[in-house]
């Protein structure tokens, strides 16, 4: 084979990036994946701030992996062994000779602390020295959004009449963000939040307008990632993920802030994907697994089959047809994942993995198994019963289950194969009723890996912690593949050409 002797353009220095309220690093993963034609990263994370210790461990692990990808293009084989073992032995991995230097760097990059007025002197000092070390006090990028529970529509309805709501400190956590902008003046910031931020009120005033005024006084213009031009209207900040190749209908407010007087190129906008990506495309190739019957010590395949047969019988009785019943047995975690074609496949799959991690089913009570089997079977037939439409045997024992005006009547929801999924939120860590797998044979809620795929985390992205913490982290994140596209817009503003390959 002939060697490519075309001289490569020398790479510019990476643009320093600081990630605040970093979660498991979804936003960061997208920005960090961008490389130029010479294979050099366009952004380099110099500090990530996060409060949750599990998410911090996830951030450190990923940061260590990136360290080696920057140098050798691949992660060390000990990392893949760790993944194949289902994430056992993190303490050993941290001191393994192949990974120790990466973890050392990660320890200084990931700052596990609560940002807030009391800790501001400490966080300021960390930001100051991180920027100094990376020569970037002028041109750098701030990413991340203050936590959103207080703005979220569900949070607001649950807390109607709660007198502490107006004083919730999360209303004012964005002030920490503002303080960083005022003191350190990044050239660009990207702030993500829930849609409720546009309509939320605090002390009688509209939060969004006051945030906008604050940002303008701090010296920033706001741009939209989807509508070109200056002075966008509030709805122009809403990004609908499903329009950008993400297999999920996640609608979030994402602000692009540009410092007054910067000489950056004007921001382009995101390019819409040619076709929507579906649940089936994202998770259909993963190995089939059997849900466990809870309690786990009483789990048995006989009990599981009984639940399935009953669920299908009930679905058939109410006018349905029955799906075939392949023998799927127990979990096959060592099976390689099926191929996903196109851009999503290139992004998610990793040949070196040779299998799939974090793909185990929760255990479900027999009644829930039956509900899942029944509802998935109905979804195959194009029906979508609400809580109150469930047959008597399956309706939960709630006083108002059949009341059409009761809240959360669609508390059980099957993700439809041929569409993008509904929004994956951190509530998935509490129960899986809203995330029922579309395959009636499997009769279960989504695994962590399936939720991660709908969020477009690559298959080699590992979430540290127990299963609850893993779901929580996945549900909190910005989809990395969307973040990559946001990063491309920002890279172009800095005049950087992005390669199609990833780090
Ligand atoms: C919506 S998530 C961020 C998701 C992240 N941008 C991503 O793409 O993965 C918000 C995060 O803020 C963290 N957080 C909440 N309060 C914080 C504080 N005071 N200081 C630092 N992090 C905080 C939460 O633990 C949570 O992980």
Short mmCIF file of C-alpha atoms and ligand atoms in Angstrom, two decimals:
data_model
loop_
_atom_site.label_atom_id
_atom_site.label_comp_id
_atom_site.label_asym_id
_atom_site.label_seq_id
_atom_site.Cartn_x
_atom_site.Cartn_y
_atom_site.Cartn_z
CA UNK A 1 0.00 0.00 0.00
CA UNK A 2 1.31 3.47 -0.87
CA UNK A 3 2.00 5.75 2.06
CA UNK A 4 0.17 9.06 2.09
CA UNK A 5 3.01 11.57 1.82
CA UNK A 6 0.81 14.67 1.47
CA UNK A 7 2.13 17.15 4.02
CA UNK A 8 -0.39 17.60 6.82
CA UNK A 9 -1.29 21.11 7.92
CA UNK A 10 0.23 21.78 11.33
CA UNK A 11 -2.39 21.61 14.06
CA UNK A 12 -3.33 24.63 16.11
CA UNK A 13 -3.26 24.27 19.90
CA UNK A 14 -6.44 22.72 21.32
CA UNK A 15 -9.00 25.21 22.60
CA UNK A 16 -9.27 24.90 26.41
CA UNK A 17 -12.68 23.75 27.64
CA UNK A 18 -14.17 23.92 31.12
CA UNK A 19 -17.23 21.82 31.92
CA UNK A 20 -19.39 22.77 34.90
CA UNK A 21 -22.23 20.69 36.38
CA UNK A 22 -20.60 18.06 34.19
CA UNK A 23 -22.75 15.00 35.06
CA UNK A 24 -21.31 11.87 33.44
CA UNK A 25 -19.80 14.01 30.66
CA UNK A 26 -22.22 13.72 27.72
CA UNK A 27 -21.66 17.28 26.54
CA UNK A 28 -17.94 16.94 27.07
CA UNK A 29 -17.75 13.65 25.15
CA UNK A 30 -19.14 15.29 22.02
CA UNK A 31 -16.74 18.26 22.17
CA UNK A 32 -13.77 16.04 23.05
CA UNK A 33 -14.43 13.72 20.11
CA UNK A 34 -13.61 16.44 17.57
CA UNK A 35 -10.25 16.21 15.86
CA UNK A 36 -8.63 18.04 12.96
CA UNK A 37 -7.21 16.54 9.76
CA UNK A 38 -3.90 15.79 11.54
CA UNK A 39 -5.79 13.81 14.19
CA UNK A 40 -5.21 16.39 16.92
CA UNK A 41 -8.06 17.27 19.30
CA UNK A 42 -9.79 20.59 18.69
CA UNK A 43 -10.86 21.03 22.33
CA UNK A 44 -9.03 19.97 25.46
CA UNK A 45 -10.92 19.72 28.74
CA UNK A 46 -8.86 21.45 31.43
CA UNK A 47 -11.40 21.13 34.28
CA UNK A 48 -14.76 19.41 34.89
CA UNK A 49 -16.76 20.32 37.99
CA UNK A 50 -19.31 17.85 39.34
CA UNK A 51 -20.94 17.20 42.68
CA UNK A 52 -22.02 13.55 42.43
CA UNK A 53 -19.11 11.27 43.39
CA UNK A 54 -20.27 8.47 41.04
CA UNK A 55 -20.48 10.79 38.07
CA UNK A 56 -17.01 12.09 39.04
CA UNK A 57 -15.64 8.54 38.84
CA UNK A 58 -17.23 8.14 35.41
CA UNK A 59 -15.65 11.43 34.30
CA UNK A 60 -12.22 10.35 35.55
CA UNK A 61 -12.41 7.00 33.81
CA UNK A 62 -13.35 8.63 30.52
CA UNK A 63 -10.70 11.31 30.91
CA UNK A 64 -8.03 8.62 31.43
CA UNK A 65 -9.22 6.79 28.31
CA UNK A 66 -9.03 10.01 26.28
CA UNK A 67 -5.50 10.59 27.46
CA UNK A 68 -4.40 7.40 25.67
CA UNK A 69 -6.53 8.03 22.62
CA UNK A 70 -4.80 11.37 22.19
CA UNK A 71 -1.41 9.65 22.27
CA UNK A 72 -1.96 6.22 20.72
CA UNK A 73 -5.39 6.61 19.04
CA UNK A 74 -6.68 3.64 21.06
CA UNK A 75 -7.46 2.90 24.69
CA UNK A 76 -5.16 0.36 26.40
CA UNK A 77 -6.18 -3.30 26.30
CA UNK A 78 -6.56 -3.30 30.11
CA UNK A 79 -9.47 -0.87 29.66
CA UNK A 80 -11.24 -3.29 27.33
CA UNK A 81 -10.62 -6.11 29.78
CA UNK A 82 -12.20 -3.97 32.48
CA UNK A 83 -15.25 -3.41 30.23
CA UNK A 84 -15.52 -7.09 29.37
CA UNK A 85 -15.52 -7.96 33.05
CA UNK A 86 -18.59 -5.74 33.49
CA UNK A 87 -16.59 -3.01 35.21
CA UNK A 88 -14.97 -5.07 37.95
CA UNK A 89 -11.65 -3.98 39.40
CA UNK A 90 -11.71 -0.20 38.89
CA UNK A 91 -9.25 0.26 41.76
CA UNK A 92 -6.77 -2.08 40.03
CA UNK A 93 -7.30 -0.38 36.68
CA UNK A 94 -6.39 2.97 38.23
CA UNK A 95 -2.94 1.72 39.17
CA UNK A 96 -2.40 -0.54 36.17
CA UNK A 97 0.81 0.40 34.40
CA UNK A 98 -1.12 0.96 31.14
CA UNK A 99 -3.62 3.39 32.70
CA UNK A 100 -2.00 5.02 35.74
CA UNK A 101 -0.68 8.13 33.96
CA UNK A 102 -4.08 8.76 32.40
CA UNK A 103 -5.79 8.51 35.79
CA UNK A 104 -3.23 10.87 37.32
CA UNK A 105 -4.10 13.47 34.70
CA UNK A 106 -7.81 12.79 35.24
CA UNK A 107 -7.44 13.44 38.97
CA UNK A 108 -6.37 16.99 38.27
CA UNK A 109 -8.97 17.53 35.53
CA UNK A 110 -12.07 16.29 37.38
CA UNK A 111 -13.02 18.38 40.38
CA UNK A 112 -15.57 16.70 42.61
CA UNK A 113 -17.16 19.57 44.51
CA UNK A 114 -20.39 21.51 44.94
CA UNK A 115 -20.20 24.79 43.07
CA UNK A 116 -21.85 27.52 45.11
CA UNK A 117 -21.25 30.82 46.87
CA UNK A 118 -19.30 29.15 49.70
CA UNK A 119 -16.93 27.26 47.43
CA UNK A 120 -16.45 30.05 44.90
CA UNK A 121 -12.94 31.07 46.08
CA UNK A 122 -11.79 27.47 45.67
CA UNK A 123 -13.39 26.93 42.26
CA UNK A 124 -12.08 30.31 41.04
CA UNK A 125 -8.59 29.31 42.04
CA UNK A 126 -8.90 25.98 40.20
CA UNK A 127 -10.21 27.64 37.03
CA UNK A 128 -7.52 30.31 37.14
CA UNK A 129 -4.68 27.82 37.38
CA UNK A 130 -6.20 25.36 34.86
CA UNK A 131 -6.46 28.13 32.28
CA UNK A 132 -2.98 29.37 33.05
CA UNK A 133 -1.49 25.87 32.66
CA UNK A 134 -3.10 25.56 29.25
CA UNK A 135 -2.25 29.04 28.01
CA UNK A 136 -5.86 29.93 27.39
CA UNK A 137 -7.07 32.87 29.43
CA UNK A 138 -8.46 34.60 26.40
CA UNK A 139 -9.80 32.04 23.96
CA UNK A 140 -11.55 29.26 25.78
CA UNK A 141 -15.00 27.69 26.01
CA UNK A 142 -17.30 27.11 28.99
CA UNK A 143 -19.85 24.29 28.68
CA UNK A 144 -22.51 22.85 30.99
CA UNK A 145 -25.81 23.93 32.42
CA UNK A 146 -26.89 24.59 35.98
CA UNK A 147 -29.13 21.78 37.33
CA UNK A 148 -32.61 21.88 36.04
CA UNK A 149 -34.99 20.25 38.53
CA UNK A 150 -36.29 23.59 39.77
CA UNK A 151 -37.26 24.69 36.27
CA UNK A 152 -38.63 21.39 35.11
CA UNK A 153 -42.35 21.28 34.41
CA UNK A 154 -42.81 17.98 36.27
CA UNK A 155 -40.89 19.35 39.26
CA UNK A 156 -43.07 22.44 39.32
CA UNK A 157 -46.34 20.55 39.23
CA UNK A 158 -45.19 18.18 41.98
CA UNK A 159 -44.24 21.12 44.19
CA UNK A 160 -47.29 23.34 43.69
CA UNK A 161 -48.01 25.08 46.99
CA UNK A 162 -44.60 24.21 48.45
CA UNK A 163 -43.44 27.48 50.10
CA UNK A 164 -39.75 26.49 49.85
CA UNK A 165 -39.95 26.23 46.06
CA UNK A 166 -39.41 29.94 45.38
CA UNK A 167 -36.21 29.88 47.46
CA UNK A 168 -34.83 26.68 45.97
CA UNK A 169 -31.10 27.22 45.61
CA UNK A 170 -31.19 25.58 42.20
CA UNK A 171 -33.00 28.68 40.89
CA UNK A 172 -29.86 30.60 41.61
CA UNK A 173 -27.18 28.06 40.69
CA UNK A 174 -27.04 29.69 37.30
CA UNK A 175 -25.54 32.64 39.22
CA UNK A 176 -22.47 30.47 39.68
CA UNK A 177 -22.32 30.12 35.94
CA UNK A 178 -22.73 33.86 35.58
CA UNK A 179 -19.96 34.49 38.11
CA UNK A 180 -17.57 32.36 36.03
CA UNK A 181 -18.51 34.28 32.89
CA UNK A 182 -17.97 37.63 34.60
CA UNK A 183 -14.69 36.70 36.18
CA UNK A 184 -13.04 34.53 33.50
CA UNK A 185 -14.74 35.73 30.32
CA UNK A 186 -14.63 32.72 27.98
CA UNK A 187 -15.00 33.61 24.31
CA UNK A 188 -17.97 31.26 24.00
CA UNK A 189 -20.27 29.36 26.31
CA UNK A 190 -22.80 26.59 25.71
CA UNK A 191 -25.50 26.29 28.38
CA UNK A 192 -28.02 23.47 28.37
CA UNK A 193 -31.26 23.39 30.31
CA UNK A 194 -34.81 22.03 30.33
CA UNK A 195 -37.56 23.72 28.34
CA UNK A 196 -39.25 24.78 31.58
CA UNK A 197 -36.51 27.38 31.93
CA UNK A 198 -38.29 29.42 29.24
CA UNK A 199 -41.56 29.60 31.17
CA UNK A 200 -40.40 29.38 34.79
CA UNK A 201 -40.96 32.24 37.22
CA UNK A 202 -39.03 33.22 40.32
CA UNK A 203 -40.29 35.75 42.83
CA UNK A 204 -43.00 36.72 40.32
CA UNK A 205 -40.62 37.45 37.40
CA UNK A 206 -39.83 35.38 34.31
CA UNK A 207 -36.56 33.56 34.89
CA UNK A 208 -35.55 33.38 31.25
CA UNK A 209 -35.77 37.14 30.67
CA UNK A 210 -33.74 37.85 33.79
CA UNK A 211 -31.10 35.31 32.73
CA UNK A 212 -30.97 36.94 29.33
CA UNK A 213 -30.56 40.40 30.86
CA UNK A 214 -27.84 39.12 33.20
CA UNK A 215 -25.93 37.52 30.35
CA UNK A 216 -26.15 40.66 28.28
CA UNK A 217 -24.88 42.80 31.19
CA UNK A 218 -22.05 40.29 31.62
CA UNK A 219 -21.07 41.07 28.03
CA UNK A 220 -22.55 38.17 26.06
CA UNK A 221 -24.81 37.93 23.02
CA UNK A 222 -27.04 34.91 22.75
CA UNK A 223 -27.32 32.90 19.53
CA UNK A 224 -29.46 29.98 18.56
CA UNK A 225 -27.96 26.69 17.36
CA UNK A 226 -30.88 26.13 15.01
CA UNK A 227 -32.06 29.52 13.68
CA UNK A 228 -29.47 31.81 12.08
CA UNK A 229 -29.19 35.50 12.94
CA UNK A 230 -28.89 37.67 16.02
CA UNK A 231 -31.63 38.33 18.57
CA UNK A 232 -33.32 34.91 18.61
CA UNK A 233 -36.74 34.52 20.22
CA UNK A 234 -36.99 32.20 23.26
CA UNK A 235 -38.36 29.25 21.25
CA UNK A 236 -35.37 29.45 18.87
CA UNK A 237 -33.23 28.04 21.68
CA UNK A 238 -35.13 24.76 21.76
CA UNK A 239 -33.24 21.89 20.15
CA UNK A 240 -35.20 18.83 19.16
CA UNK A 241 -32.67 16.01 19.23
CA UNK A 242 -34.61 13.74 16.89
CA UNK A 243 -33.96 16.23 14.06
CA UNK A 244 -30.21 15.71 14.42
CA UNK A 245 -29.78 11.95 14.12
CA UNK A 246 -30.52 11.16 17.78
CA UNK A 247 -32.92 8.22 18.34
CA UNK A 248 -34.75 10.16 21.06
CA UNK A 249 -37.27 13.00 21.23
CA UNK A 250 -35.34 15.07 23.72
CA UNK A 251 -36.24 18.77 23.62
CA UNK A 252 -33.89 21.04 25.50
CA UNK A 253 -32.96 24.69 25.64
CA UNK A 254 -29.37 25.17 24.55
CA UNK A 255 -27.90 28.67 24.56
CA UNK A 256 -24.82 29.68 22.61
CA UNK A 257 -23.23 32.74 24.20
CA UNK A 258 -20.62 34.82 22.42
CA UNK A 259 -18.54 37.43 24.23
CA UNK A 260 -19.02 40.99 22.96
CA UNK A 261 -16.16 42.16 20.82
CA UNK A 262 -14.70 38.72 19.97
CA UNK A 263 -13.37 38.36 16.46
CA UNK A 264 -14.77 34.87 16.02
CA UNK A 265 -16.47 33.83 12.80
CA UNK A 266 -20.21 34.06 12.95
CA UNK A 267 -21.87 30.91 14.25
CA UNK A 268 -23.46 28.58 11.72
CA UNK A 269 -26.35 26.40 12.73
CA UNK A 270 -26.86 22.66 13.13
CA UNK A 271 -27.60 20.70 9.99
CA UNK A 272 -30.73 18.58 10.17
CA UNK A 273 -30.32 14.83 9.60
CA UNK A 274 -31.69 13.36 6.37
CA UNK A 275 -33.88 10.81 8.15
CA UNK A 276 -34.98 10.17 11.71
CA UNK A 277 -33.25 7.41 13.66
CA UNK A 278 -35.46 4.88 15.42
CA UNK A 279 -35.39 2.87 18.64
CA UNK A 280 -35.05 -0.30 16.55
CA UNK A 281 -31.97 1.05 14.77
CA UNK A 282 -30.35 2.06 18.05
CA UNK A 283 -31.04 -0.96 20.25
CA UNK A 284 -32.46 -3.68 17.97
CA UNK A 285 -29.03 -5.28 17.48
CA UNK A 286 -28.32 -5.79 21.17
CA UNK A 287 -28.53 -9.34 22.52
CA UNK A 288 -31.96 -10.43 23.70
CA UNK A 289 -32.09 -10.88 27.44
CA UNK A 290 -34.65 -12.34 29.78
CA UNK A 291 -35.98 -10.16 32.53
CA UNK A 292 -35.51 -11.59 36.02
CA UNK A 293 -38.51 -12.22 38.22
CA UNK A 294 -38.31 -10.36 41.50
CA UNK A 295 -37.45 -11.10 44.23
CA UNK A 296 -34.31 -12.40 42.56
CA UNK A 297 -33.88 -15.33 44.92
CA UNK A 298 -37.23 -16.65 43.69
CA UNK A 299 -36.45 -16.00 40.02
CA UNK A 300 -37.26 -18.92 37.73
CA UNK A 301 -37.76 -19.37 34.04
CA UNK A 302 -40.96 -21.30 34.71
CA UNK A 303 -42.44 -18.33 36.57
CA UNK A 304 -41.27 -15.98 33.84
CA UNK A 305 -42.86 -18.10 31.09
CA UNK A 306 -46.07 -18.29 33.06
CA UNK A 307 -46.19 -14.50 33.29
CA UNK A 308 -45.46 -14.15 29.59
CA UNK A 309 -48.04 -16.69 28.46
CA UNK A 310 -50.70 -15.06 30.64
CA UNK A 311 -49.86 -11.58 29.36
CA UNK A 312 -50.07 -12.70 25.77
CA UNK A 313 -53.26 -14.59 26.37
CA UNK A 314 -54.89 -11.48 27.80
CA UNK A 315 -53.62 -9.39 24.88
CA UNK A 316 -54.99 -11.98 22.44
CA UNK A 317 -58.31 -12.12 24.26
CA UNK A 318 -58.75 -8.39 23.78
CA UNK A 319 -58.55 -8.73 20.01
CA UNK A 320 -54.83 -9.17 19.45
CA UNK A 321 -52.70 -11.68 17.63
CA UNK A 322 -49.87 -13.50 19.33
CA UNK A 323 -46.23 -13.06 18.46
CA UNK A 324 -43.93 -16.07 17.94
CA UNK A 325 -42.17 -17.34 21.06
CA UNK A 326 -38.49 -17.94 20.43
CA UNK A 327 -36.63 -19.60 23.25
CA UNK A 328 -34.41 -16.86 24.57
CA UNK A 329 -33.19 -18.47 27.78
CA UNK A 330 -31.11 -16.39 30.20
CA UNK A 331 -28.81 -13.47 29.54
CA UNK A 332 -26.10 -13.83 26.88
CA UNK A 333 -23.79 -11.02 27.80
CA UNK A 334 -20.90 -12.34 25.77
CA UNK A 335 -22.67 -12.10 22.44
CA UNK A 336 -21.30 -9.41 20.15
CA UNK A 337 -23.67 -6.56 19.44
CA UNK A 338 -25.34 -6.50 16.03
CA UNK A 339 -24.32 -3.97 13.45
CA UNK A 340 -25.89 -0.56 13.25
CA UNK A 341 -25.41 1.04 9.90
CA UNK A 342 -24.66 4.66 9.13
CA UNK A 343 -23.38 7.51 11.23
CA UNK A 344 -24.95 6.22 14.45
CA UNK A 345 -23.20 2.86 14.03
CA UNK A 346 -19.83 4.51 13.38
CA UNK A 347 -20.35 6.54 16.52
CA UNK A 348 -21.63 3.84 18.89
CA UNK A 349 -19.82 0.66 17.99
CA UNK A 350 -16.29 -0.32 18.91
CA UNK A 351 -14.82 -3.49 17.34
CA UNK A 352 -12.33 -3.91 20.16
CA UNK A 353 -15.05 -4.38 22.73
CA UNK A 354 -16.14 -7.80 21.42
CA UNK A 355 -19.43 -7.74 23.32
CA UNK A 356 -21.61 -5.39 25.27
CA UNK A 357 -21.46 -3.99 28.79
CA UNK A 358 -24.18 -2.85 31.20
CA UNK A 359 -26.79 -4.83 29.33
CA UNK A 360 -28.63 -6.67 32.06
CA UNK A 361 -32.29 -6.55 32.85
CA UNK A 362 -33.72 -5.32 36.09
CA UNK A 363 -35.77 -7.81 38.04
CA UNK A 364 -39.52 -7.17 37.75
CA UNK A 365 -42.45 -8.27 39.88
CA UNK A 366 -44.65 -10.83 38.13
CA UNK A 367 -47.50 -8.31 37.74
CA UNK A 368 -45.17 -5.81 36.07
CA UNK A 369 -43.77 -8.48 33.77
CA UNK A 370 -47.30 -9.22 32.67
CA UNK A 371 -48.07 -5.54 32.13
CA UNK A 372 -44.90 -5.13 30.06
CA UNK A 373 -45.62 -8.25 27.99
CA UNK A 374 -49.21 -7.16 27.42
CA UNK A 375 -48.37 -3.55 26.54
CA UNK A 376 -45.48 -4.48 24.25
CA UNK A 377 -47.74 -6.94 22.48
CA UNK A 378 -50.37 -4.20 22.08
CA UNK A 379 -47.72 -1.83 20.74
CA UNK A 380 -46.80 -4.39 18.07
CA UNK A 381 -50.48 -4.21 17.06
CA UNK A 382 -50.34 -0.42 16.95
CA UNK A 383 -52.33 0.10 20.15
CA UNK A 384 -51.29 2.13 23.11
CA UNK A 385 -53.52 1.50 26.12
CA UNK A 386 -53.40 3.98 29.00
CA UNK A 387 -53.33 2.97 32.65
CA UNK A 388 -57.11 3.01 32.90
CA UNK A 389 -57.51 0.81 29.81
CA UNK A 390 -55.59 -2.09 31.30
CA UNK A 391 -57.65 -5.24 31.82
CA UNK A 392 -58.75 -5.93 35.40
CA UNK A 393 -56.01 -8.52 36.00
CA UNK A 394 -53.30 -5.97 35.17
CA UNK A 395 -54.62 -2.67 36.48
CA UNK A 396 -52.52 -1.50 39.44
CA UNK A 397 -54.18 -1.37 42.78
CA UNK A 398 -54.52 2.43 42.87
CA UNK A 399 -57.67 4.22 43.88
CA UNK A 400 -57.63 6.43 40.79
CA UNK A 401 -56.12 4.06 38.20
CA UNK A 402 -59.27 4.27 36.08
CA UNK A 403 -59.77 8.01 36.52
CA UNK A 404 -58.98 9.61 33.14
CA UNK A 405 -58.12 12.90 34.85
CA UNK A 406 -55.62 11.34 37.25
CA UNK A 407 -51.98 12.42 36.71
CA UNK A 408 -49.56 10.06 34.95
CA UNK A 409 -52.21 7.94 33.18
CA UNK A 410 -49.50 6.99 30.71
CA UNK A 411 -47.20 5.86 33.49
CA UNK A 412 -46.52 2.63 31.59
CA UNK A 413 -45.08 3.28 28.20
CA UNK A 414 -43.64 1.03 25.53
CA UNK A 415 -40.92 2.61 23.43
CA UNK A 416 -42.08 2.24 19.84
CA UNK A 417 -39.61 0.42 17.55
CA UNK A 418 -40.17 2.50 14.45
CA UNK A 419 -39.90 5.93 16.11
CA UNK A 420 -37.41 7.91 18.14
CA UNK A 421 -37.85 7.15 21.86
CA UNK A 422 -39.39 9.48 24.41
CA UNK A 423 -36.96 11.52 26.52
CA UNK A 424 -34.65 9.45 28.68
CA UNK A 425 -34.62 11.23 32.04
CA UNK A 426 -33.00 10.38 35.35
CA UNK A 427 -36.33 9.05 36.67
CA UNK A 428 -35.41 5.86 34.80
CA UNK A 429 -33.22 5.17 37.84
CA UNK A 430 -36.37 4.86 39.99
CA UNK A 431 -38.48 2.58 37.82
CA UNK A 432 -38.59 1.41 34.24
CA UNK A 433 -42.35 1.63 33.61
CA UNK A 434 -41.90 4.45 31.14
CA UNK A 435 -39.15 2.63 29.27
CA UNK A 436 -40.63 -0.74 28.33
CA UNK A 437 -38.67 -2.60 25.66
CA UNK A 438 -40.68 -2.86 22.42
CA UNK A 439 -40.00 -6.59 22.01
CA UNK A 440 -42.88 -8.47 23.72
CA UNK A 441 -40.65 -11.53 23.96
CA UNK A 442 -38.29 -9.81 26.37
CA UNK A 443 -40.98 -8.33 28.64
CA UNK A 444 -38.77 -5.90 30.48
CA UNK A 445 -37.69 -2.29 30.85
CA UNK A 446 -34.58 -0.98 29.11
CA UNK A 447 -31.11 -1.94 30.29
CA UNK A 448 -28.57 0.76 31.16
CA UNK A 449 -26.83 0.14 27.83
CA UNK A 450 -30.07 0.54 25.89
CA UNK A 451 -30.81 3.82 27.64
CA UNK A 452 -27.21 4.87 26.97
CA UNK A 453 -27.61 4.04 23.28
CA UNK A 454 -30.78 6.14 23.04
CA UNK A 455 -28.66 8.89 24.56
CA UNK A 456 -25.92 8.06 21.98
CA UNK A 457 -23.20 7.22 24.48
CA UNK A 458 -20.66 5.03 22.63
CA UNK A 459 -20.70 1.36 23.68
CA UNK A 460 -17.25 1.73 25.24
CA UNK A 461 -18.49 4.50 27.59
CA UNK A 462 -18.70 3.10 31.10
CA UNK A 463 -20.79 4.54 33.94
CA UNK A 464 -19.34 3.90 37.38
CA UNK A 465 -21.62 2.98 40.31
CA UNK A 466 -24.49 0.63 41.03
CA UNK A 467 -27.26 0.26 38.49
CA UNK A 468 -29.37 3.05 40.01
CA UNK A 469 -26.47 5.51 39.76
CA UNK A 470 -25.74 4.38 36.22
CA UNK A 471 -29.31 5.01 35.07
CA UNK A 472 -29.27 8.35 36.86
CA UNK A 473 -26.13 9.48 35.08
CA UNK A 474 -27.38 8.34 31.67
CA UNK A 475 -30.69 10.18 32.08
CA UNK A 476 -28.99 13.42 33.10
CA UNK A 477 -26.75 13.82 30.09
CA UNK A 478 -26.76 15.75 26.85
CA UNK A 479 -26.62 13.16 24.03
CA UNK A 480 -22.93 13.04 23.07
CA UNK A 481 -23.66 12.79 19.34
CA UNK A 482 -25.72 15.98 19.56
CA UNK A 483 -22.95 17.56 21.62
CA UNK A 484 -20.48 16.69 18.87
CA UNK A 485 -22.60 18.68 16.42
CA UNK A 486 -22.79 21.63 18.85
CA UNK A 487 -19.01 21.40 19.19
CA UNK A 488 -18.62 21.52 15.42
CA UNK A 489 -20.53 24.80 15.28
CA UNK A 490 -18.26 26.23 17.99
CA UNK A 491 -15.10 24.85 16.31
CA UNK A 492 -16.06 26.58 13.06
CA UNK A 493 -16.40 29.87 14.94
CA UNK A 494 -12.74 29.48 15.92
CA UNK A 495 -11.90 28.78 12.27
CA UNK A 496 -11.10 25.11 13.00
CA UNK A 497 -11.75 22.44 10.37
CA UNK A 498 -13.26 19.32 11.81
CA UNK A 499 -12.36 15.87 10.49
CA UNK A 500 -15.04 13.21 10.06
CA UNK A 501 -13.07 10.79 12.29
CA UNK A 502 -13.40 10.91 16.06
CA UNK A 503 -10.88 10.83 18.86
C1 LIG B 1 -28.16 17.89 33.94
S1 LIG B 1 -26.75 17.26 34.71
C2 LIG B 1 -25.48 17.71 33.60
C3 LIG B 1 -25.32 16.83 32.42
C4 LIG B 1 -24.06 17.07 31.63
N1 LIG B 1 -24.02 18.38 31.03
C5 LIG B 1 -23.89 16.00 30.55
O1 LIG B 1 -24.03 16.29 29.38
O2 LIG B 1 -23.62 14.85 30.93
C6 LIG B 1 -26.47 18.38 36.03
C7 LIG B 1 -25.37 17.91 36.97
O3 LIG B 1 -25.10 18.96 37.91
C8 LIG B 1 -24.64 18.36 39.11
N2 LIG B 1 -24.73 19.36 40.18
C9 LIG B 1 -25.83 19.75 40.87
N3 LIG B 1 -25.53 20.73 41.74
C10 LIG B 1 -24.21 20.96 41.61
C11 LIG B 1 -23.30 21.84 42.24
N4 LIG B 1 -23.72 22.70 43.15
N5 LIG B 1 -22.00 21.80 41.87
C12 LIG B 1 -21.57 20.92 40.93
N6 LIG B 1 -22.39 20.07 40.29
C13 LIG B 1 -23.69 20.07 40.62
C14 LIG B 1 -25.56 17.17 39.27
O4 LIG B 1 -24.97 16.20 40.12
C15 LIG B 1 -25.72 16.71 37.82
O5 LIG B 1 -24.83 15.66 37.54
#
